[in-house]
Coordinates of C-alpha atoms and ligand atoms in Angstrom, one line a residue:
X1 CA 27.1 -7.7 -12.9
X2 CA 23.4 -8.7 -13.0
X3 CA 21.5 -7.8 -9.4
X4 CA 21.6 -11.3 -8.0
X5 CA 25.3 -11.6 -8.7
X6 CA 25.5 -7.8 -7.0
X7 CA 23.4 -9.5 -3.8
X8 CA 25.7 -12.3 -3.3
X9 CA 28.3 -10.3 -3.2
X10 CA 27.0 -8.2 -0.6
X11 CA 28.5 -8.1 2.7
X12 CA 26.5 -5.4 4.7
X13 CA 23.1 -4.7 5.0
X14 CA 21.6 -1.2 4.4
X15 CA 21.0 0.0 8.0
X16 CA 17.6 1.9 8.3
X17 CA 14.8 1.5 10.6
X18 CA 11.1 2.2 10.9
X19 CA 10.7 4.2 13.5
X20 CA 7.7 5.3 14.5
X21 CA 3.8 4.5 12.5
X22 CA 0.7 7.1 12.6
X23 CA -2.5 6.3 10.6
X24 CA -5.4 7.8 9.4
X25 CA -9.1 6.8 8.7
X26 CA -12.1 9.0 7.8
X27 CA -14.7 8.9 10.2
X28 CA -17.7 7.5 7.7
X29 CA -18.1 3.6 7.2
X30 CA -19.3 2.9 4.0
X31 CA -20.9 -0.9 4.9
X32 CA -22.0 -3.8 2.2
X33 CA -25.1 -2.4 3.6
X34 CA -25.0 1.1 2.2
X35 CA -23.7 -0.5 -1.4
X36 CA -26.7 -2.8 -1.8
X37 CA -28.8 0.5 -2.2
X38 CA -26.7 2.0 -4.4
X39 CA -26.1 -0.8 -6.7
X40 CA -27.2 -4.5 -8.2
X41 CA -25.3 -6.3 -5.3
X42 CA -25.1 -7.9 -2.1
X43 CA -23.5 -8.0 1.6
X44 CA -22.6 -12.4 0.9
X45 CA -21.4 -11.7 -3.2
X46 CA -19.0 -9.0 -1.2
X47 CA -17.9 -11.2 1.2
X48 CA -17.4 -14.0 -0.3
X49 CA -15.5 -12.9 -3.4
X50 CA -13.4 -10.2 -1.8
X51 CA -14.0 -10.6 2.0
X52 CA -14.6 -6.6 2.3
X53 CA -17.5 -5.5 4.7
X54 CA -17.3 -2.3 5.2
X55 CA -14.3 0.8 4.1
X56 CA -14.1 4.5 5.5
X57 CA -14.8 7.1 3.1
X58 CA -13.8 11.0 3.3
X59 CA -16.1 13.9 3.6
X60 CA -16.1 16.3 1.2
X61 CA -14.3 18.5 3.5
X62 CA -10.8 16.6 3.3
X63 CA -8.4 15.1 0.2
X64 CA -5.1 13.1 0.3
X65 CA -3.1 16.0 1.6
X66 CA -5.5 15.9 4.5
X67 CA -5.4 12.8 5.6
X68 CA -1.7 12.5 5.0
X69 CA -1.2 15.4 7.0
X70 CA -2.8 13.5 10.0
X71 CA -0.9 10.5 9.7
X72 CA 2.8 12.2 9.4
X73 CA 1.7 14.0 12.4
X74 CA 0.5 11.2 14.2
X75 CA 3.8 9.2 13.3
X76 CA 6.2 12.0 14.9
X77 CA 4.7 12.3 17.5
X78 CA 4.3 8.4 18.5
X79 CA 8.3 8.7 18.4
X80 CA 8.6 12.8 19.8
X81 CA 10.3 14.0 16.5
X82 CA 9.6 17.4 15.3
X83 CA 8.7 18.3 12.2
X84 CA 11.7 20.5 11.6
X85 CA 13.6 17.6 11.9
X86 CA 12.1 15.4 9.0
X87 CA 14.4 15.8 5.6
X88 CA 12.3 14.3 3.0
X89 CA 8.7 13.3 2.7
X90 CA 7.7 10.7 0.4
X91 CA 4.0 10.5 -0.5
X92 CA 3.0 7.1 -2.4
X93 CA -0.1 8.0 -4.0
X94 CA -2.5 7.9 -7.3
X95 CA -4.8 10.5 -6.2
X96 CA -2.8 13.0 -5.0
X97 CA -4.8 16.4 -4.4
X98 CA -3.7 17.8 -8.0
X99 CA -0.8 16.8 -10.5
X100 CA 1.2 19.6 -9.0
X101 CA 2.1 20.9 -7.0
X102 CA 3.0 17.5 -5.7
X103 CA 1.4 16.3 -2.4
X104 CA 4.5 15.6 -0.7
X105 CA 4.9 19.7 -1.3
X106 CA 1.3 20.1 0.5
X107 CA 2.2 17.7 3.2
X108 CA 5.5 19.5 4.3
X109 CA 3.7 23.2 4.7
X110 CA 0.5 21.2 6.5
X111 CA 3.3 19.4 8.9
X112 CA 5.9 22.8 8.8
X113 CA 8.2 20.4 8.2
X114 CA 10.8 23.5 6.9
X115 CA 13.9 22.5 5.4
X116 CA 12.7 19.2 3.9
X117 CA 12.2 17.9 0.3
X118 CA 9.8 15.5 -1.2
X119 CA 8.1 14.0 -3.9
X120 CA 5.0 11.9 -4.6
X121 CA 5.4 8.2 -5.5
X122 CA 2.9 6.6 -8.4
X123 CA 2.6 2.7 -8.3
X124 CA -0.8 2.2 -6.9
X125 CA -1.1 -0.5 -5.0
X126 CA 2.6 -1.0 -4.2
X127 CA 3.2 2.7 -3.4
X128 CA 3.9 2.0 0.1
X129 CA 6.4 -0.8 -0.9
X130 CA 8.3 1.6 -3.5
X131 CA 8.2 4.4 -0.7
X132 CA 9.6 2.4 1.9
X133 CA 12.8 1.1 0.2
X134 CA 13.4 4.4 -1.1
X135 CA 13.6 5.7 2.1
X136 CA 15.9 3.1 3.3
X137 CA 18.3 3.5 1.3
X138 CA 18.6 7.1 1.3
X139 CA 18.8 6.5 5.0
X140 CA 21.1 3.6 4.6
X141 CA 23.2 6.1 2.2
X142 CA 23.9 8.3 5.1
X143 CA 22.8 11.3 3.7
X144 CA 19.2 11.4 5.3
X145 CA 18.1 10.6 9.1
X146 CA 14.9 11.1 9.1
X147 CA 12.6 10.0 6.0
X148 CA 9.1 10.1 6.5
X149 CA 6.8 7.6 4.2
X150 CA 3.1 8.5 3.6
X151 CA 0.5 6.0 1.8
X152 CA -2.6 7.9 1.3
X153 CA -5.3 7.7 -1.1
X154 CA -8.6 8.6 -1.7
X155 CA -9.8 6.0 -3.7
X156 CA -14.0 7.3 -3.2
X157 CA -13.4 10.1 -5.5
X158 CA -12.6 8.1 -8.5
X159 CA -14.7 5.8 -7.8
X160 CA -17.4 5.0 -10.8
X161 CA -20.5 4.3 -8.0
X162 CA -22.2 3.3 -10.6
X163 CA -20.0 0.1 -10.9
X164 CA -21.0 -2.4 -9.2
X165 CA -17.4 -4.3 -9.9
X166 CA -15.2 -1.6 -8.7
X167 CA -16.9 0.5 -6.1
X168 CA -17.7 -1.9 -3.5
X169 CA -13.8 -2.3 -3.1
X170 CA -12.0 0.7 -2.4
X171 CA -11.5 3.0 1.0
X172 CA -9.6 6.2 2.2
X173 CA -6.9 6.3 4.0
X174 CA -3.4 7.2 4.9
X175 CA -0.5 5.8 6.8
X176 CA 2.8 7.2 7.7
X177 CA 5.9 5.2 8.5
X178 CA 9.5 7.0 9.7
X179 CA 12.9 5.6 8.9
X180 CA 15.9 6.6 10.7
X181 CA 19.4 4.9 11.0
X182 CA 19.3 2.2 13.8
X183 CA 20.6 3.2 17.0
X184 CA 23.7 1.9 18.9
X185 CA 23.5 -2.0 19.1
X186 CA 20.6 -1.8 16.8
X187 CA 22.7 -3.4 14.1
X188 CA 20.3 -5.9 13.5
X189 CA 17.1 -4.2 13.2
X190 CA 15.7 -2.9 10.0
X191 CA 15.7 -3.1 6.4
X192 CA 17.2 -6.4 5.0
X193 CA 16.0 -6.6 1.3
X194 CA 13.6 -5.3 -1.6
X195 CA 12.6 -7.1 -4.7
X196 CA 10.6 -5.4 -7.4
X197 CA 9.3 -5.3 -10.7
X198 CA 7.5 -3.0 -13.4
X199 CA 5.7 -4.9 -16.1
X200 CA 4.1 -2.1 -18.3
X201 CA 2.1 -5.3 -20.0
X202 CA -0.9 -5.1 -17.6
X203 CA -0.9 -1.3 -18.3
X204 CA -4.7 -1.6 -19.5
X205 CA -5.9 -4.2 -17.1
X206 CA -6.5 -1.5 -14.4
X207 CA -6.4 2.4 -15.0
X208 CA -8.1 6.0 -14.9
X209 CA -8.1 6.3 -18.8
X210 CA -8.4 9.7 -19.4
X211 CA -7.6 12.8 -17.6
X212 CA -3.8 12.5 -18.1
X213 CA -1.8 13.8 -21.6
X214 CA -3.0 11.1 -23.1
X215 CA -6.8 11.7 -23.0
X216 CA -7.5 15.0 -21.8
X217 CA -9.9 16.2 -19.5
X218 CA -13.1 17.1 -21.9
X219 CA -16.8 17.4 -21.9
X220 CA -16.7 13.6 -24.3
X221 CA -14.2 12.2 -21.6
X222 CA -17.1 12.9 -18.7
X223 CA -19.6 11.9 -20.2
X224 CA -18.1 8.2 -21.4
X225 CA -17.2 8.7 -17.4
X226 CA -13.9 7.7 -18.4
X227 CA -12.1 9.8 -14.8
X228 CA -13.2 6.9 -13.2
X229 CA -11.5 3.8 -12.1
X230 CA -11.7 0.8 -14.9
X231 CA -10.6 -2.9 -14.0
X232 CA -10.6 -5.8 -15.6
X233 CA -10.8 -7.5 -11.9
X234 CA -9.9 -11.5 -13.1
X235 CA -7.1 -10.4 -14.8
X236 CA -5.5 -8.6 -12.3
X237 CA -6.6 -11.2 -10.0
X238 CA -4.4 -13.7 -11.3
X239 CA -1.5 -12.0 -12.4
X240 CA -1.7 -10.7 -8.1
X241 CA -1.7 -13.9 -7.0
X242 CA 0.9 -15.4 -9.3
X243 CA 3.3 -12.0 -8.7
X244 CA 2.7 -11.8 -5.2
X245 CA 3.7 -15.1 -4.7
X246 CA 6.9 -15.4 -6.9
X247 CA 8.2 -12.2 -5.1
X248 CA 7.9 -13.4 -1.8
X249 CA 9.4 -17.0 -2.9
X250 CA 12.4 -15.3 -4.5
X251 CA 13.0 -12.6 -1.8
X252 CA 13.0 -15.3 0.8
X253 CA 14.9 -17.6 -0.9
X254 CA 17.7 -15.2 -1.6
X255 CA 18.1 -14.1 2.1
X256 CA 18.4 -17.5 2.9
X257 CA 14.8 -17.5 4.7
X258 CA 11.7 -19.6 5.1
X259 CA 8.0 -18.5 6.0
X260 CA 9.1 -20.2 9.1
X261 CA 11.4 -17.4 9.9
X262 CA 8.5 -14.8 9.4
X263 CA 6.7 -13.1 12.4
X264 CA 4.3 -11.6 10.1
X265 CA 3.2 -11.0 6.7
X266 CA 1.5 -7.9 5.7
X267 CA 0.4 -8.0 2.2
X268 CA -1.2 -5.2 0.3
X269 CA -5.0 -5.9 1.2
X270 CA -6.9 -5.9 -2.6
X271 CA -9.2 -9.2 -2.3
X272 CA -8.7 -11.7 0.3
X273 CA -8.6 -14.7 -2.1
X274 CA -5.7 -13.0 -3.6
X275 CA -4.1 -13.1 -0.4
X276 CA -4.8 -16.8 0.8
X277 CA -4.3 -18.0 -2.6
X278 CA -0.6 -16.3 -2.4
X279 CA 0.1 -17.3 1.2
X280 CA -0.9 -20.7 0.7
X281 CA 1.3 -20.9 -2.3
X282 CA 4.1 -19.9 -0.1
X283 CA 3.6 -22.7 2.9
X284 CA 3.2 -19.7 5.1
X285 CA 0.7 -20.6 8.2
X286 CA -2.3 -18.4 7.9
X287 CA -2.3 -17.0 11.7
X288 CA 1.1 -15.0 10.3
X289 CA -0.9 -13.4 7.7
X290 CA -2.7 -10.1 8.4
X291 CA -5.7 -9.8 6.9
X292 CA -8.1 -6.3 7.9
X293 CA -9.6 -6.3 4.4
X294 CA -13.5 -6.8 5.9
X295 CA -12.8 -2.9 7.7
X296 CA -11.4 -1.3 5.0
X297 CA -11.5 -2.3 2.0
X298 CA -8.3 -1.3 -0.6
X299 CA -6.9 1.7 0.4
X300 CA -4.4 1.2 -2.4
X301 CA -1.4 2.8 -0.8
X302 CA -2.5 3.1 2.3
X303 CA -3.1 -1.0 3.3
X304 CA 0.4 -1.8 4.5
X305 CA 0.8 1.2 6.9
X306 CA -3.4 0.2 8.2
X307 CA -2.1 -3.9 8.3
X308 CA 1.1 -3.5 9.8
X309 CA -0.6 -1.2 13.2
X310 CA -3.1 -3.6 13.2
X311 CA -0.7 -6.5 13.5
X312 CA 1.3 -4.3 16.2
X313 CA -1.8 -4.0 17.9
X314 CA -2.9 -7.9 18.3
X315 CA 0.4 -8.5 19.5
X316 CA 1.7 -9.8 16.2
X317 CA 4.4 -8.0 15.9
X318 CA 7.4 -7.5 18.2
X319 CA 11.0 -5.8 18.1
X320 CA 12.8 -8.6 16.2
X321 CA 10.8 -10.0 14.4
X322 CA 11.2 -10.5 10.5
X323 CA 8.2 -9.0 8.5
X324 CA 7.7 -9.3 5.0
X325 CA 6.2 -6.8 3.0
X326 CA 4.2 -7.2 -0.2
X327 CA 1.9 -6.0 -2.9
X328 CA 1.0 -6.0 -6.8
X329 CA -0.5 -3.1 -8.1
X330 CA -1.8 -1.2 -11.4
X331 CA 1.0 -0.9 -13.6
X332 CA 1.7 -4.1 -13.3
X333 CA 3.8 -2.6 -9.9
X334 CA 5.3 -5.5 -7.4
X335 CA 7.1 -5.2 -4.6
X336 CA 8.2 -7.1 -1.8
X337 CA 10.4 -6.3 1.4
X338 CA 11.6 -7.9 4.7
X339 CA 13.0 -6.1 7.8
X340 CA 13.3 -6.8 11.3
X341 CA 11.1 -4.7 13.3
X342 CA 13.0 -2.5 15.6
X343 CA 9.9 -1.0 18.0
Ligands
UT7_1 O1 -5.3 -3.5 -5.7 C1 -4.6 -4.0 -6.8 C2 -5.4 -4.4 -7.8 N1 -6.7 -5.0 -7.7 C3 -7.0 -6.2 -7.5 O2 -6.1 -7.0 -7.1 C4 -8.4 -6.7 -7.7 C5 -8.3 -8.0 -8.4 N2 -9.6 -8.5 -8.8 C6 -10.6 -9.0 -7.9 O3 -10.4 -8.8 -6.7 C7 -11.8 -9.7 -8.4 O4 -11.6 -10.0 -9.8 C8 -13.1 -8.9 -8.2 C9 -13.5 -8.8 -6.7 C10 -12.9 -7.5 -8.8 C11 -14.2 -9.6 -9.0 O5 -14.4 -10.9 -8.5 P1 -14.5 -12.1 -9.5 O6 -14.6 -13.3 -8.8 O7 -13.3 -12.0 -10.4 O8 -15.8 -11.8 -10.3 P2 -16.1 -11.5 -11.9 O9 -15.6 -10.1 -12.2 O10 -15.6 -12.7 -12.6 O11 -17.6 -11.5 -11.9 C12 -18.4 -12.7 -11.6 C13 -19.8 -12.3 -11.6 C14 -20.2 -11.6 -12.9 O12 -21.5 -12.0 -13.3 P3 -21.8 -13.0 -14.5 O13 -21.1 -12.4 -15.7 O14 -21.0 -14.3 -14.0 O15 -23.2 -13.1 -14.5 C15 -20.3 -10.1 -12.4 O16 -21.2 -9.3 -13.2 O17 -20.1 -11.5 -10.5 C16 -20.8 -10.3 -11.0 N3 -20.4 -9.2 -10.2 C17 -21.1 -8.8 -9.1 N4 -22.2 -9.4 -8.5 C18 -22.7 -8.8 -7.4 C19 -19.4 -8.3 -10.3 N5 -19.4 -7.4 -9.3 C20 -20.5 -7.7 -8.5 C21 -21.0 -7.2 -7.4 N6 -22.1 -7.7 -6.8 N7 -20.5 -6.1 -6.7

């Protein structure tokens, strides 16, 4: 049985719920501004072609682990839930603080969240999308209550700032989302469906190139500066528009759903055309699309958890509501999830 002919014969809905949301931002704003005097650009190309204005960047002080740290802890305690009580942490992530130990591992000791187990996630830009439905469904498997989802990246340390077409987008960041079954009469609320693909094709499009088993960390790797970020940015471009739109269009369609039924969408924030183009594409109204790209720039993993407190607070968002969920990513990674928000 192929997986639409598995959907239709689904009669019950994974039950999980988010729970509870904590973020993170580093105190330093890096504006257009501060770019112009680093590189050959300009506060209106900026704006204009990705609608970014300023992002935070870390100090040298802190890494992902850090900022993770701070947004798992600011999640349990929005929703009073000891550490101790978390069973797995999931860190979406492609700069975690070393290839191992993993960051998820770093996360539970800064937390003390004894007794759980973790991994770290890698599909960029759609981390947060990956983590979340993996934590659902280990929820919705009944074999886990409390799943804690961390997006953080720190995006400014491989970061060529010397390239003027990559360094003006990226931020730091982390967010933290926790899932736990729904409570009694909370039947309703939560996860309803995932869609998601991995299309190694675009492998090349966006990448670190070396640094990995493939191209070693040496002294000819540094100095062709190849540790750093490379994009082929109108590529990606329109495979993120095209993607990000199909996805939504097919999850919809297959619950039975319009973008009339949608509170909210919170995309994965990489350009702002890439958003509008998608959301236009859809017939979805533009006031139910949150856009925080001009504060932050991409934080890769970290945008949905940033977009979806934001929407909670300008009152976009309310227990009920449907939300949808999506992002493309290096890879090519897409992803794309509704629930119905249950805080
Ligand atoms: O997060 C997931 C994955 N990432 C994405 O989804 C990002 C996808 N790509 C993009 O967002 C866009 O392609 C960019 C914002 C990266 C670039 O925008 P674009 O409209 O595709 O510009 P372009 O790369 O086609 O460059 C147009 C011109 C070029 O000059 P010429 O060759 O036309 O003379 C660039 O050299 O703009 C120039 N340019 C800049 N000018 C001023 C490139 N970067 C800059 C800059 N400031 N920072």
């Amino acid at each position: 049985m192929g997986y639409s002919e598995f959907l239709k014969e689904r009669t019950t809905l994974p039950k999980a719920k988010i729970s509870a949301l904590g973020c993170y931002t580093p105190p330093r704003v890096l504006t257009n501004q501060d770019l112009e005097k680093m590189v050959e650009t300009n506060d209106q190309w900026i704006m204009d072609r990705t609608g970014i204005r300023e992002r935070h960047i870390v100090g040298p002080e802190m890494a992902t682990s850090d900022m993770a740290i701070e947004a798992a802890k600011c999640a349990l305690a929005q929703r009073g839930v000891a550490a101790s009580e978390v069973n797995t942490i999931i860190v979406c992530t492609v700069t975690p603080d070393h290839f191992f130990p993993s960051t998820a591992c770093l996360v539970q000791k800064g937390i003390g969240a004894r007794g759980a187990w973790g991994f770290d996630l890698i599909a960029a830009c759609s981390g947060f999308v990956y983590g979340l439905t993996t934590g659902a469904h280990l929820v919705a498997a009944g074999t886990h209550d409390k799943v804690l989802v961390i997006g953080a990246d720190t995006m400014s340390r491989i970061v060529d700032y010397t390239d003027r077409a990559t360094c003006i987008l990226f931020g730091d960041a982390a967010g933290a989302m926790l899932i736990e079954p729904p409570g009694d009469g909370e039947d309703e609320l939560g996860f309803i469906d995932f869609i998601g693909e991995v299309d190694g094709s675009g492998g090349d499009f966006l990448k670190m190139p070396a640094g990995g088993s493939r191209l070693p960390a040496s002294h000819e790797t540094v100095d062709k500066r190849l540790h750093y970020v490379f994009q082929d940015g109108s590529q990606v471009f329109k495979y993120a528009v095209r993607k990000m739109y199909e996805s939504c269009r097919d999850l919809l369609k297959r619950n039975g759903l319009t973008g009339d039924d949608v509170a909210v969408v919170i995309p994965h924030q990489a350009n702002k055309r890439i958003i509008t183009a998608a959301s236009d594409r859809l017939g979805i109204a533009p006031e139910k699309v949150l856009i925080n790209i001009d504060r932050y720039g991409n934080t890769v993993a970290a945008t949905i958890p940033l977009a979806t407190r934001d929407a909670i607070r300008e009152g976009r968002l309310h227990k009920g509501d449907i939300v949808l969920f999506t992002a493309v990513g290096a890879g090519y990674t897409v992803g794309a999830s509704i629930w119905r928000w249950a805080y």
